[in-house]
Coordinates of C-alpha atoms in Angstrom, one line a residue:
M1 CA -7.7 9.6 6.6
M2 CA -6.7 9.2 10.2
R3 CA -6.1 5.6 9.7
Y4 CA -3.2 6.2 7.1
G5 CA -2.4 9.9 7.3
V6 CA -3.8 12.8 5.2
V7 CA -0.6 13.2 3.0
R8 CA -0.3 9.5 2.3
T9 CA -4.0 9.1 1.5
F10 CA -4.0 12.1 -0.7
V11 CA -1.0 11.0 -2.7
L12 CA -2.2 7.4 -3.1
S13 CA -5.5 8.8 -4.3
V14 CA -3.8 11.0 -6.9
L15 CA -1.7 8.1 -8.2
A16 CA -4.6 5.7 -8.3
F17 CA -6.7 8.3 -10.1
T18 CA -3.8 8.6 -12.6
A19 CA -3.6 4.8 -13.1
A20 CA -7.4 4.6 -13.6
S21 CA -7.2 7.5 -16.1
F22 CA -4.6 5.5 -18.0
L23 CA -6.9 2.5 -18.0
C24 CA -9.8 4.6 -19.3
G25 CA -7.8 5.7 -22.2
A26 CA -6.7 2.2 -22.9
A27 CA -10.4 0.9 -22.6
W28 CA -11.1 -1.8 -25.3
S29 CA -14.9 -1.6 -25.1
L30 CA -17.7 0.4 -23.6
S31 CA -18.0 -1.9 -20.7
S32 CA -14.4 -1.7 -19.8
L33 CA -14.6 2.2 -20.1
V34 CA -17.6 2.2 -17.7
V35 CA -15.7 -0.1 -15.2
F36 CA -12.6 2.0 -15.4
R37 CA -14.6 5.3 -14.9
V38 CA -16.3 3.8 -11.9
L39 CA -12.9 2.8 -10.5
Q40 CA -11.6 6.3 -11.3
G41 CA -14.5 7.8 -9.4
A42 CA -14.0 5.4 -6.4
V43 CA -10.3 6.2 -6.0
S44 CA -10.7 9.9 -6.4
G45 CA -13.0 10.2 -3.3
P46 CA -10.3 11.3 -0.9
M47 CA -8.7 13.9 -3.3
I48 CA -11.0 16.8 -2.5
P49 CA -11.2 16.5 1.3
G50 CA -7.5 15.6 1.3
S51 CA -6.6 18.8 -0.6
Q52 CA -8.8 20.9 1.7
A53 CA -7.2 19.3 4.8
L54 CA -3.7 19.8 3.4
L55 CA -4.5 23.4 2.5
L56 CA -5.9 24.1 6.0
G57 CA -2.7 22.6 7.6
I58 CA -0.3 24.5 5.3
V59 CA -1.7 28.0 5.1
P60 CA -1.5 29.9 8.5
A61 CA -4.8 30.9 10.1
R62 CA -4.0 34.6 9.7
E63 CA -4.1 34.2 5.9
E64 CA -7.6 32.7 6.1
R65 CA -8.8 34.8 3.1
Y66 CA -6.1 33.3 0.8
R67 CA -6.9 29.9 1.9
T68 CA -10.6 30.2 1.1
R69 CA -9.8 31.9 -2.2
H70 CA -7.6 28.9 -3.3
L71 CA -10.4 26.4 -2.4
V72 CA -13.0 28.4 -4.4
D73 CA -10.7 29.0 -7.4
H74 CA -9.9 25.3 -7.7
D75 CA -13.5 24.2 -7.1
A76 CA -14.8 26.7 -9.7
G77 CA -12.0 26.4 -12.2
G78 CA -12.1 22.7 -12.9
P79 CA -15.8 22.5 -14.0
V80 CA -15.2 25.5 -16.3
T81 CA -12.0 24.6 -18.0
G82 CA -12.4 20.7 -18.0
P83 CA -15.2 20.5 -20.7
V84 CA -13.5 23.1 -22.9
L85 CA -10.2 21.5 -22.8
G86 CA -11.7 18.0 -23.1
G87 CA -13.6 19.1 -26.2
Y88 CA -10.5 20.7 -27.8
I89 CA -8.5 17.5 -27.1
S90 CA -11.3 15.3 -28.5
D91 CA -11.6 17.3 -31.7
N92 CA -8.0 17.8 -32.4
W93 CA -6.5 14.4 -31.2
S94 CA -8.7 11.5 -30.2
W95 CA -10.9 10.8 -27.2
P96 CA -8.3 8.6 -25.2
W97 CA -6.1 11.6 -24.9
I98 CA -8.7 13.2 -22.5
F99 CA -7.6 10.5 -20.1
Y100 CA -3.9 10.2 -21.1
I101 CA -3.2 13.8 -20.4
N102 CA -3.9 13.1 -16.7
V103 CA -1.0 10.7 -16.5
P104 CA 2.1 13.0 -16.6
V105 CA 0.1 15.6 -14.5
G106 CA -1.0 13.1 -11.9
V107 CA 2.5 11.4 -11.6
L108 CA 4.2 14.7 -11.2
S109 CA 1.5 16.0 -8.7
G110 CA 1.8 12.8 -6.7
L111 CA 5.7 13.0 -6.6
V112 CA 5.9 16.7 -5.8
C113 CA 3.2 16.4 -3.1
W114 CA 5.0 13.4 -1.4
H115 CA 8.4 15.1 -1.7
Y116 CA 7.3 18.3 0.0
L117 CA 4.5 17.2 2.3
K118 CA 5.7 13.8 3.7
R119 CA 7.0 15.5 6.8
R120 CA 3.7 17.2 7.4
D121 CA 1.7 13.9 7.5
T122 CA -0.8 13.6 10.3
P123 CA -0.3 11.0 12.9
T124 CA -2.1 7.7 12.3
R125 CA -4.5 5.9 14.7
Q126 CA -5.8 2.3 14.8
L127 CA -9.5 2.8 14.3
P128 CA -12.0 -0.1 14.5
I129 CA -14.1 -0.8 11.5
D130 CA -17.7 0.3 11.8
T131 CA -19.3 -3.1 11.5
V132 CA -22.8 -1.8 12.1
G133 CA -22.5 0.9 9.5
L134 CA -20.9 -1.5 7.1
G135 CA -23.6 -4.1 7.6
L136 CA -26.3 -1.5 7.1
L137 CA -24.6 -0.2 3.9
I138 CA -24.5 -3.8 2.5
V139 CA -28.1 -4.3 3.3
W140 CA -29.1 -0.9 1.8
V141 CA -27.2 -1.5 -1.5
A142 CA -28.5 -5.0 -1.8
R143 CA -32.1 -3.7 -1.3
C144 CA -31.6 -0.9 -3.8
R145 CA -30.4 -3.4 -6.3
S146 CA -33.3 -5.8 -5.6
C147 CA -35.8 -2.9 -6.0
S148 CA -34.3 -1.7 -9.3
T149 CA -34.5 -5.2 -10.6
R150 CA -38.1 -5.6 -9.7
V151 CA -38.9 -2.2 -11.2
R152 CA -37.3 -3.3 -14.5
I153 CA -39.3 -6.5 -14.5
W154 CA -42.6 -4.8 -13.6
T155 CA -42.2 -2.2 -16.3
G156 CA -41.0 -4.6 -18.9
F157 CA -37.8 -2.6 -19.3
H158 CA -35.8 -5.8 -19.3
H159 CA -37.0 -6.7 -22.7
H160 CA -35.5 -3.7 -24.3
R161 CA -31.9 -3.2 -25.4
S162 CA -30.0 -1.8 -22.4
W163 CA -26.5 -1.8 -21.1
C164 CA -27.2 -4.9 -19.1
S165 CA -28.5 -6.9 -22.1
P166 CA -26.1 -9.2 -24.1
S167 CA -27.1 -7.6 -27.3
W168 CA -25.6 -4.3 -26.3
R169 CA -22.4 -3.9 -28.2

């Protein structure tokens, strides 16, 4: 977040999550839904640490208990209300609306956060890319993929119908 600023990173993450939510609702197949959900998860990564960093910067230290309460309320409230609201929407409307409902909320949240917090953005710094870490990550992911493929071949799993097989529709 130091490379682009906390507010800018947070707002872009909210707007990208909103766009990915729209794509999930507009998915034309199971494969496209899976791809859009992965995209949604990838772009939402900075949202939680960004919101925590923004809350730490906005709420004064003397009101520490309120700051902590807000973090706990949001972290506990989402997993409780999300499935209930999603089930209600799916039962009474249709499943794409569990994604479409994020669009107006996300756009409004992004615009309000940018409008009120853009003056509080942290200074940016030019940071070098961690080439050793990136190289190790690439090797690790490739090795995990290679091992999972070998396990599927050794166990005979590749002969069954799976998400990766062309017969899965």
